[in-house]
Amino acid sequence: MDGAPNPLLARRRWRGLLLAAAVLLLVPLAVLGIAAAATWQQLPSLERLTDYQPKEPLRILTSDGVLIGEYGTERRRFVPLDEIPPALRDALLAVEDRDFWVHPGVDVSGILRALWRNLTHSGPRHGASTITQQLARDTFLTKQQLWSRKFVELLLSLKIERELSKQQILEIYMNQIFMGNRAYGFGAAAERYFGKELQQLNTAEIAMLVGLPKDPVRVNPVSNLARAKKRQAVVLGMMVSAGQLSADEAEAAKQTPLSIRRPKRMSSIADHVAEMVRAQVVERFGEEAYERGLEVSTTLLAEEQRAAQAGLRRALFDLERRQAFRGPEAQFELPAQEGAALDVAIDRAFDRHPDLGELRAALVLRASPTELALLLADGEELLLKAEALRPLARWLKPGAEKPVQRGSLLRLLNAGTAEKPRWAVSQAPQAEGAVVTLDPRTGAIRALVGGFDFARGQFNHVTQAYRQPGSSFKPFIYSALIERGGWSGTLVSDQPFEMGDWAPKNYDDTYEEMLTLRQAIARSKNMVSIRLVELMGVQAVRQWVAQFGLEIERQPKDMTVALGSGAVTPMQMAGAYAVFANRGVAQPTWLIERIRDPSGQVLFQAEAPGEGRRAISERNAFMTNQLLSAVMREGTGASGSALLNRWDLYGKTGTTNDAVDAWFAGFHPTRVGVVWIGYPQPRSLGSRETGGGLALPVWASAMKVALAGQPLTTLEPPDGVVDIEGQWFYEELTGELAIQRIGLPPPGEAASSPSDAASDLLALQPPAAGDPTSAPR
């Protein structure tokens, strides 16, 4: 029949359709294959992964392994895969890539599921990137949502899987992935957010970290803890579905409190030291020092450093509490309405005025004479009332010249505990200080605090601040006299001294007819030091102190040198006092013990200290130390011995004219410590401030830690000295050859004028029998 279908024609039509369909299918596949082949040839070398060299920062540690500084754009702690806790590895794979161990680098089923989800639903696109794909993207590509980029990413993933083992891929990923707050890899993130090693993490912390790779900015626990907790809950749920946790364990982890560390400067116990070391390392290795993962061990001891820093900050806060409140530290315009503009203004304020250690920055949100609402840098809000507002009373009154109002920047100190804080209004100390301790036997620096806070000022007062040493300079003058025959019982006039218009005074403005050297140094008498310099000559004294490492050109060429009117740094004073502590031998000070690369290879190792330089004789150091012992037992430094409950200490206080500089320099045979406190622009610290009151407690704070466990030590007399009735002399300068009286007439003669020539000042007759001032007290 004409109308009947033609089977042959129908079959031909179906074959044509099938052929057309095959062509339509095969042509794109062929094109895709050709594109893949061409792209494959252009894929980058995988050397960055096969020879993985992560950018690791320069890390600076104390001698006992405490991190004190880190420099580099990426903070990373490379942790080998076999040292990463299995619970953390398994949790990551449960969330990011469940089929990691079996897929070839690309999860086809996951891609199809994500594609269908994106085609059928609105909202954010879903991805199905495996860990290998994420590694390919983060190492070689960008995060642009382009099909071309995804195509290259897929090919790169296949290539990575061909050239690296699954273990290598996972190890690199877990050390390379960005985790927010400049932290790269899980090791750095654990330290950054929790202050822990990976092995110390609990389940709640593991879940928090595993949630970060998805969006380390939006789910960051520092900037948005609520959102991070939601992501943590999702991760815990996925761990339950993967059989890694029970429902009860996941719920317990959700309820586990998290102690999140806010990003801040490093430990800050030794910022000035870290900067000193950074500069030296970069000078040696160049800019690549910031990426090579170098680890520098210093000579510092962490607990001693902490004690030195805490002691100095405590002294500066105590000094500041004796000053009047100066009003708000700064004033900022804060928008009235909540929103982005207010957040920006708040961030700007805290960026310009960061927390200074325990001295917290606080922005005033609302102010009245009876109530003050404050915001801390970490987002905590406080309300101060009643007694806490007393220091601010005049600044809260209407019409105050410099009022405390919305936008004012104040400082707070916690006078309570972490559990029960009691906030008090304070202010940043205007005075500065410096502390340095070292081992006199080796020259190794054990603690160095260059100022109140590195964030406030990078000037290193230990090494850069030249200040008048005041009475802490006097031991060098006494040492010079001992070399000429002086001894602890030498009598010296303490009567007023005048030279032209110069009429110096004793600190207490009291004067006695005569004092022994021991009495004079213990009580820090200026008139005695002046007469010693007059006897020996200014130039001779300048040359003598240069032997201790003090710069001769910075010491005055007139009689004021007797009162320490020259200029020294705290580091120079520490080295100079170390000469006394080390039996007359000067050792160069040093700070870097060794430098290692990430593999542990030593690139630099400090040489063992040599014999040092003989600065003064051992017997001179011994006899000078007898005088310095008197300072600590019965003189201006006695409170230091009481604080430490030791009698084997030696030192000297120092307070310059008008209390502009306050010093204490002292030592034990195993440790030297020097403390200086003063204003950056020299001015009086206060009429009642002294080296003994300000600097000595700081010294004692550091020395308490440094000398813990050290037995009491008696100095053994060296060769060349003799003991005559409890007094030490140079063996060739005894009897009439020892200096008996300075600035005093022989017994029975009339007193000479204070301006007698040196020939009249020196009389070799022994003191009169029974003279009560002839023996030290």
Short mmCIF file of C-alpha atoms in Angstrom, two decimals, residues 6-379:
data_model
loop_
_atom_site.label_atom_id
_atom_site.label_comp_id
_atom_site.label_asym_id
_atom_site.label_seq_id
_atom_site.Cartn_x
_atom_site.Cartn_y
_atom_site.Cartn_z
CA ASN A 6 8.72 1.87 4.69
CA PRO A 7 10.76 -0.12 7.27
CA LEU A 8 13.96 0.42 5.35
CA LEU A 9 13.47 4.15 5.26
CA ALA A 10 12.65 4.23 8.97
CA ARG A 11 15.80 2.30 9.80
CA ARG A 12 17.85 4.69 7.72
CA ARG A 13 16.30 7.65 9.52
CA TRP A 14 17.13 6.16 12.96
CA ARG A 15 20.67 5.41 11.87
CA GLY A 16 20.99 9.02 10.68
CA LEU A 17 19.69 10.35 13.95
CA LEU A 18 22.02 8.15 15.96
CA LEU A 19 24.95 9.14 13.78
CA ALA A 20 24.07 12.80 14.20
CA ALA A 21 23.79 12.33 17.96
CA ALA A 22 27.14 10.55 18.03
CA VAL A 23 28.73 13.33 16.03
CA LEU A 24 27.17 15.95 18.32
CA LEU A 25 28.54 14.05 21.31
CA LEU A 26 31.91 13.10 19.92
CA VAL A 27 32.80 16.46 18.40
CA PRO A 28 32.67 18.31 21.79
CA LEU A 29 34.50 15.41 23.37
CA ALA A 30 37.12 15.57 20.65
CA VAL A 31 37.37 19.32 21.01
CA LEU A 32 37.56 18.88 24.77
CA GLY A 33 40.23 16.22 24.32
CA ILE A 34 42.23 18.42 21.98
CA ALA A 35 41.91 21.32 24.42
CA ALA A 36 42.91 19.08 27.30
CA ALA A 37 45.94 17.81 25.38
CA ALA A 38 46.99 21.34 24.47
CA THR A 39 46.40 22.64 27.99
CA TRP A 40 48.22 19.67 29.52
CA GLN A 41 51.37 20.66 27.68
CA GLN A 42 51.10 24.16 29.11
CA LEU A 43 50.45 23.16 32.71
CA PRO A 44 53.05 24.57 35.11
CA SER A 45 55.80 22.42 36.52
CA LEU A 46 54.91 20.79 39.80
CA GLU A 47 58.34 21.48 41.25
CA ARG A 48 56.76 23.78 43.86
CA LEU A 49 54.98 20.69 45.19
CA THR A 50 57.37 17.86 44.38
CA ASP A 51 60.18 19.85 46.01
CA TYR A 52 57.93 21.58 48.51
CA GLN A 53 59.64 24.46 50.27
CA PRO A 54 56.98 26.30 52.27
CA LYS A 55 57.46 29.97 53.00
CA GLU A 56 58.15 29.91 56.69
CA PRO A 57 58.78 33.04 58.76
CA LEU A 58 61.91 33.99 60.61
CA ARG A 59 61.41 32.78 64.19
CA ILE A 60 63.34 34.06 67.20
CA LEU A 61 63.42 32.12 70.45
CA THR A 62 64.92 32.35 73.90
CA SER A 63 67.69 29.95 74.84
CA ASP A 64 65.07 27.75 76.50
CA GLY A 65 62.80 27.65 73.46
CA VAL A 66 60.16 30.33 74.04
CA LEU A 67 59.08 32.19 70.89
CA ILE A 68 59.71 35.93 71.22
CA GLY A 69 59.49 37.15 67.65
CA GLU A 70 58.26 36.12 64.22
CA TYR A 71 58.78 37.97 60.94
CA GLY A 72 57.31 37.12 57.54
CA THR A 73 54.20 37.64 55.43
CA GLU A 74 53.02 34.06 56.07
CA ARG A 75 52.93 32.53 59.51
CA ARG A 76 53.40 28.81 59.10
CA ARG A 77 54.44 25.85 61.24
CA PHE A 78 55.33 22.93 59.01
CA VAL A 79 54.15 19.70 60.67
CA PRO A 80 54.92 16.33 58.99
CA LEU A 81 51.85 14.26 58.25
CA ASP A 82 52.79 11.52 60.71
CA GLU A 83 52.89 14.13 63.49
CA ILE A 84 49.42 15.48 62.72
CA PRO A 85 46.85 13.87 65.04
CA PRO A 86 44.73 11.25 63.19
CA ALA A 87 41.57 12.82 64.63
CA LEU A 88 42.38 16.08 62.88
CA ARG A 89 43.23 14.36 59.56
CA ASP A 90 40.06 12.30 59.63
CA ALA A 91 37.90 15.30 60.52
CA LEU A 92 39.33 17.30 57.63
CA LEU A 93 38.64 14.52 55.13
CA ALA A 94 35.12 14.01 56.47
CA VAL A 95 34.35 17.65 55.76
CA GLU A 96 36.40 18.49 52.69
CA ASP A 97 36.93 15.23 50.78
CA ARG A 98 35.45 11.92 51.99
CA ASP A 99 36.68 9.96 48.96
CA PHE A 100 40.18 11.44 49.06
CA TRP A 101 41.95 8.11 49.33
CA VAL A 102 40.16 6.56 46.29
CA HIS A 103 39.48 9.28 43.69
CA PRO A 104 42.08 10.19 41.04
CA GLY A 105 42.15 13.84 42.06
CA VAL A 106 38.66 14.70 40.80
CA ASP A 107 35.38 13.51 42.32
CA VAL A 108 33.10 13.09 39.29
CA SER A 109 30.00 12.18 41.28
CA GLY A 110 30.54 15.18 43.51
CA ILE A 111 30.88 17.47 40.49
CA LEU A 112 27.59 16.15 39.01
CA ARG A 113 25.79 16.65 42.32
CA ALA A 114 27.11 20.21 42.64
CA LEU A 115 26.24 20.97 39.00
CA TRP A 116 22.66 19.75 39.44
CA ARG A 117 22.35 21.74 42.68
CA ASN A 118 23.57 24.92 41.02
CA LEU A 119 21.25 24.49 38.01
CA THR A 120 18.16 23.83 40.09
CA HIS A 121 18.67 26.20 43.01
CA SER A 122 19.37 29.88 43.42
CA GLY A 123 21.82 31.35 45.91
CA PRO A 124 25.49 30.70 46.43
CA ARG A 125 27.12 28.21 44.10
CA HIS A 126 28.08 24.85 45.49
CA GLY A 127 31.48 23.40 44.68
CA ALA A 128 32.86 19.89 44.70
CA SER A 129 36.56 20.60 44.82
CA THR A 130 38.63 17.80 46.20
CA ILE A 131 41.60 18.50 48.46
CA THR A 132 43.82 17.97 45.44
CA GLN A 133 41.85 20.56 43.46
CA GLN A 134 42.02 23.04 46.33
CA LEU A 135 45.76 22.53 46.53
CA ALA A 136 46.10 23.06 42.76
CA ARG A 137 44.01 26.24 42.91
CA ASP A 138 45.77 27.73 45.94
CA THR A 139 49.24 26.91 44.65
CA PHE A 140 48.98 27.77 40.95
CA LEU A 141 45.66 29.50 40.17
CA THR A 142 43.18 32.10 41.41
CA LYS A 143 39.77 31.69 43.01
CA GLN A 144 37.83 33.30 40.13
CA GLN A 145 34.62 31.43 39.37
CA LEU A 146 35.40 30.77 35.68
CA TRP A 147 34.86 27.53 33.69
CA SER A 148 38.31 27.97 32.10
CA ARG A 149 39.93 28.14 35.51
CA LYS A 150 38.01 25.08 36.70
CA PHE A 151 39.12 23.19 33.58
CA VAL A 152 42.79 23.94 34.24
CA GLU A 153 42.29 23.12 37.91
CA LEU A 154 40.87 19.70 36.99
CA LEU A 155 43.83 18.89 34.74
CA LEU A 156 46.31 20.11 37.33
CA SER A 157 44.68 17.89 39.92
CA LEU A 158 45.08 14.85 37.70
CA LYS A 159 48.72 15.74 37.10
CA ILE A 160 49.36 16.25 40.83
CA GLU A 161 47.86 12.84 41.60
CA ARG A 162 50.17 11.26 38.99
CA GLU A 163 53.34 12.77 40.48
CA LEU A 164 52.64 12.88 44.22
CA SER A 165 51.38 10.29 46.62
CA LYS A 166 48.15 10.80 48.54
CA GLN A 167 50.19 11.23 51.73
CA GLN A 168 52.30 13.97 50.15
CA ILE A 169 49.22 15.80 48.87
CA LEU A 170 47.51 15.74 52.25
CA GLU A 171 50.69 16.81 54.08
CA ILE A 172 51.25 19.78 51.78
CA TYR A 173 47.59 20.78 51.93
CA MET A 174 47.47 20.76 55.72
CA ASN A 175 50.59 22.94 55.89
CA GLN A 176 49.78 25.24 52.97
CA ILE A 177 46.09 26.15 53.22
CA PHE A 178 45.20 29.70 54.35
CA MET A 179 43.48 29.67 57.74
CA GLY A 180 42.91 33.40 58.35
CA ASN A 181 44.80 36.00 60.37
CA ARG A 182 48.01 35.46 58.36
CA ALA A 183 48.13 31.83 59.50
CA TYR A 184 48.91 29.19 56.88
CA GLY A 185 48.43 25.54 57.69
CA PHE A 186 46.87 23.88 60.69
CA GLY A 187 50.00 24.08 62.84
CA ALA A 188 50.12 27.87 62.60
CA ALA A 189 46.34 28.14 63.05
CA ALA A 190 46.41 26.07 66.25
CA GLU A 191 49.01 28.39 67.71
CA ARG A 192 47.36 31.53 66.34
CA TYR A 193 43.85 30.85 67.62
CA PHE A 194 44.42 28.66 70.67
CA GLY A 195 48.09 29.01 71.59
CA LYS A 196 48.52 25.23 71.31
CA GLU A 197 50.42 22.56 69.41
CA LEU A 198 48.29 20.32 67.19
CA GLN A 199 48.66 17.41 69.62
CA GLN A 200 47.07 19.52 72.37
CA LEU A 201 43.82 20.31 70.53
CA ASN A 202 40.52 18.98 71.86
CA THR A 203 37.56 17.94 69.73
CA ALA A 204 35.89 21.36 69.87
CA GLU A 205 39.08 23.09 68.70
CA ILE A 206 39.66 20.53 65.94
CA ALA A 207 36.15 21.12 64.61
CA MET A 208 36.67 24.89 64.73
CA LEU A 209 39.90 24.67 62.72
CA VAL A 210 38.51 22.16 60.20
CA GLY A 211 35.71 24.61 59.47
CA LEU A 212 38.11 27.39 58.47
CA PRO A 213 39.31 26.36 54.97
CA LYS A 214 35.78 26.83 53.56
CA ASP A 215 35.91 30.59 54.31
CA PRO A 216 38.71 31.67 56.65
CA VAL A 217 37.50 35.26 56.62
CA ARG A 218 33.74 34.92 57.19
CA VAL A 219 33.89 32.04 59.69
CA ASN A 220 36.94 33.35 61.55
CA PRO A 221 36.47 32.84 65.31
CA VAL A 222 38.23 36.10 66.10
CA SER A 223 36.16 38.39 63.92
CA ASN A 224 32.87 36.46 64.09
CA LEU A 225 32.70 33.84 66.80
CA ALA A 226 28.95 33.29 66.39
CA ARG A 227 29.33 32.39 62.71
CA ALA A 228 32.39 30.27 63.51
CA LYS A 229 30.38 28.35 66.12
CA LYS A 230 27.69 27.62 63.53
CA ARG A 231 30.32 26.29 61.15
CA GLN A 232 31.80 24.26 64.00
CA ALA A 233 28.39 22.66 64.57
CA VAL A 234 28.19 21.72 60.88
CA VAL A 235 31.63 20.13 61.05
CA LEU A 236 30.72 18.16 64.17
CA GLY A 237 27.60 16.90 62.43
CA MET A 238 29.65 15.70 59.46
CA MET A 239 32.08 13.98 61.84
CA VAL A 240 29.12 12.15 63.38
CA SER A 241 27.82 11.04 59.96
CA ALA A 242 31.33 9.81 59.10
CA GLY A 243 31.33 7.69 62.25
CA GLN A 244 34.15 9.62 63.92
CA LEU A 245 32.04 10.87 66.82
CA SER A 246 28.88 9.84 68.59
CA ALA A 247 26.01 12.31 68.85
CA ASP A 248 26.75 12.78 72.56
CA GLU A 249 30.43 13.48 71.90
CA ALA A 250 29.51 16.05 69.26
CA GLU A 251 27.07 17.75 71.63
CA ALA A 252 29.73 17.83 74.37
CA ALA A 253 32.16 19.42 71.93
CA LYS A 254 29.59 22.10 71.04
CA GLN A 255 29.31 23.00 74.73
CA THR A 256 33.10 23.05 75.33
CA PRO A 257 34.23 26.61 76.07
CA LEU A 258 36.72 28.01 73.58
CA SER A 259 39.57 30.29 74.59
CA ILE A 260 40.24 32.21 71.39
CA ARG A 261 43.43 34.26 71.23
CA ARG A 262 42.97 37.58 69.47
CA PRO A 263 45.64 38.47 66.90
CA LYS A 264 48.22 40.64 68.57
CA ARG A 265 51.89 41.32 68.64
CA MET A 266 54.07 38.40 69.58
CA SER A 267 54.51 37.48 73.21
CA SER A 268 55.99 40.96 73.70
CA ILE A 269 58.27 39.81 76.49
CA ALA A 270 61.28 40.75 74.37
CA ASP A 271 60.26 42.88 71.39
CA HIS A 272 63.40 45.01 71.48
CA VAL A 273 65.57 41.90 71.49
CA ALA A 274 63.59 40.41 68.60
CA GLU A 275 64.18 43.57 66.59
CA MET A 276 67.92 43.52 67.37
CA VAL A 277 68.15 39.92 66.20
CA ARG A 278 65.97 40.49 63.11
CA ALA A 279 68.26 43.27 61.94
CA GLN A 280 71.37 41.12 62.39
CA VAL A 281 69.87 38.10 60.62
CA VAL A 282 68.62 40.12 57.64
CA GLU A 283 72.03 41.76 57.37
CA ARG A 284 73.58 38.28 57.17
CA PHE A 285 71.04 36.47 54.95
CA GLY A 286 69.22 39.26 53.12
CA GLU A 287 65.46 39.59 52.56
CA GLU A 288 65.07 35.85 52.01
CA ALA A 289 65.49 35.47 55.76
CA TYR A 290 61.77 36.25 56.02
CA GLU A 291 60.80 33.15 53.96
CA ARG A 292 63.47 30.53 54.67
CA GLY A 293 62.04 29.38 57.99
CA LEU A 294 65.20 30.28 59.86
CA GLU A 295 65.10 29.67 63.59
CA VAL A 296 67.31 31.83 65.79
CA SER A 297 68.12 30.85 69.35
CA THR A 298 69.17 33.74 71.56
CA THR A 299 70.95 33.77 74.90
CA LEU A 300 67.85 35.07 76.72
CA LEU A 301 66.25 33.06 79.50
CA ALA A 302 62.46 33.37 79.28
CA GLU A 303 61.59 33.56 82.98
CA GLU A 304 64.36 36.04 83.69
CA GLN A 305 63.20 38.14 80.74
CA ARG A 306 59.60 38.04 81.97
CA ALA A 307 60.66 39.07 85.46
CA ALA A 308 62.74 41.96 84.13
CA GLN A 309 59.91 43.20 81.95
CA ALA A 310 57.28 42.82 84.66
CA GLY A 311 59.49 44.58 87.19
CA LEU A 312 60.09 47.55 84.90
CA ARG A 313 56.44 47.91 83.94
CA ARG A 314 55.42 47.71 87.59
CA ALA A 315 57.89 50.45 88.52
CA LEU A 316 56.71 52.71 85.70
CA PHE A 317 53.06 52.17 86.61
CA ASP A 318 53.84 52.93 90.26
CA LEU A 319 55.62 56.12 89.23
CA GLU A 320 52.69 57.09 87.00
CA ARG A 321 50.21 56.58 89.83
CA ARG A 322 52.04 59.33 91.69
CA GLN A 323 51.30 61.73 88.83
CA ALA A 324 48.08 63.64 88.18
CA PHE A 325 45.64 62.30 85.59
CA ARG A 326 46.28 64.11 82.30
CA GLY A 327 42.94 63.54 80.61
CA PRO A 328 42.00 61.34 77.62
CA GLU A 329 44.89 59.98 75.56
CA ALA A 330 43.07 60.84 72.33
CA GLN A 331 39.69 61.89 70.96
CA PHE A 332 37.86 60.32 68.00
CA GLU A 333 34.65 61.14 66.18
CA LEU A 334 32.28 58.18 66.51
CA PRO A 335 29.13 58.07 64.34
CA ALA A 336 25.97 58.00 66.43
CA GLN A 337 24.36 55.14 64.51
CA GLU A 338 25.40 51.47 64.51
CA GLY A 339 26.81 50.31 61.20
CA ALA A 340 29.87 50.03 59.00
CA ALA A 341 30.93 53.66 59.55
CA LEU A 342 31.02 53.17 63.31
CA ASP A 343 32.98 49.91 62.95
CA VAL A 344 35.56 51.62 60.75
CA ALA A 345 35.97 54.48 63.23
CA ILE A 346 36.41 52.06 66.13
CA ASP A 347 38.98 49.99 64.23
CA ARG A 348 40.91 53.15 63.34
CA ALA A 349 41.02 54.22 66.97
CA PHE A 350 42.38 50.89 68.21
CA ASP A 351 44.86 50.67 65.33
CA ARG A 352 46.34 54.01 66.37
CA HIS A 353 46.23 53.24 70.08
CA PRO A 354 46.71 49.49 70.57
CA ASP A 355 46.74 47.71 73.90
CA LEU A 356 50.10 48.11 75.64
CA GLY A 357 50.39 44.75 77.34
CA GLU A 358 48.12 44.73 80.36
CA LEU A 359 47.38 48.44 79.82
CA ARG A 360 44.18 48.16 77.77
CA ALA A 361 42.88 50.72 75.33
CA ALA A 362 39.21 51.65 75.90
CA LEU A 363 36.89 53.82 73.82
CA VAL A 364 34.17 55.79 75.57
CA LEU A 365 30.75 55.02 74.10
CA ARG A 366 28.72 56.98 76.64
CA ALA A 367 29.77 59.32 79.45
CA SER A 368 28.09 61.02 82.38
CA PRO A 369 29.32 62.16 85.84
CA THR A 370 27.98 58.90 87.31
CA GLU A 371 28.52 56.30 84.60
CA LEU A 372 30.98 55.48 81.85
CA ALA A 373 30.31 52.93 79.07
CA LEU A 374 33.53 51.67 77.45
CA LEU A 375 34.52 49.37 74.59
CA LEU A 376 37.74 47.33 74.67
CA ALA A 377 39.70 46.37 71.57
CA ASP A 378 38.48 42.76 71.76
CA GLY A 379 34.86 43.89 71.63
#
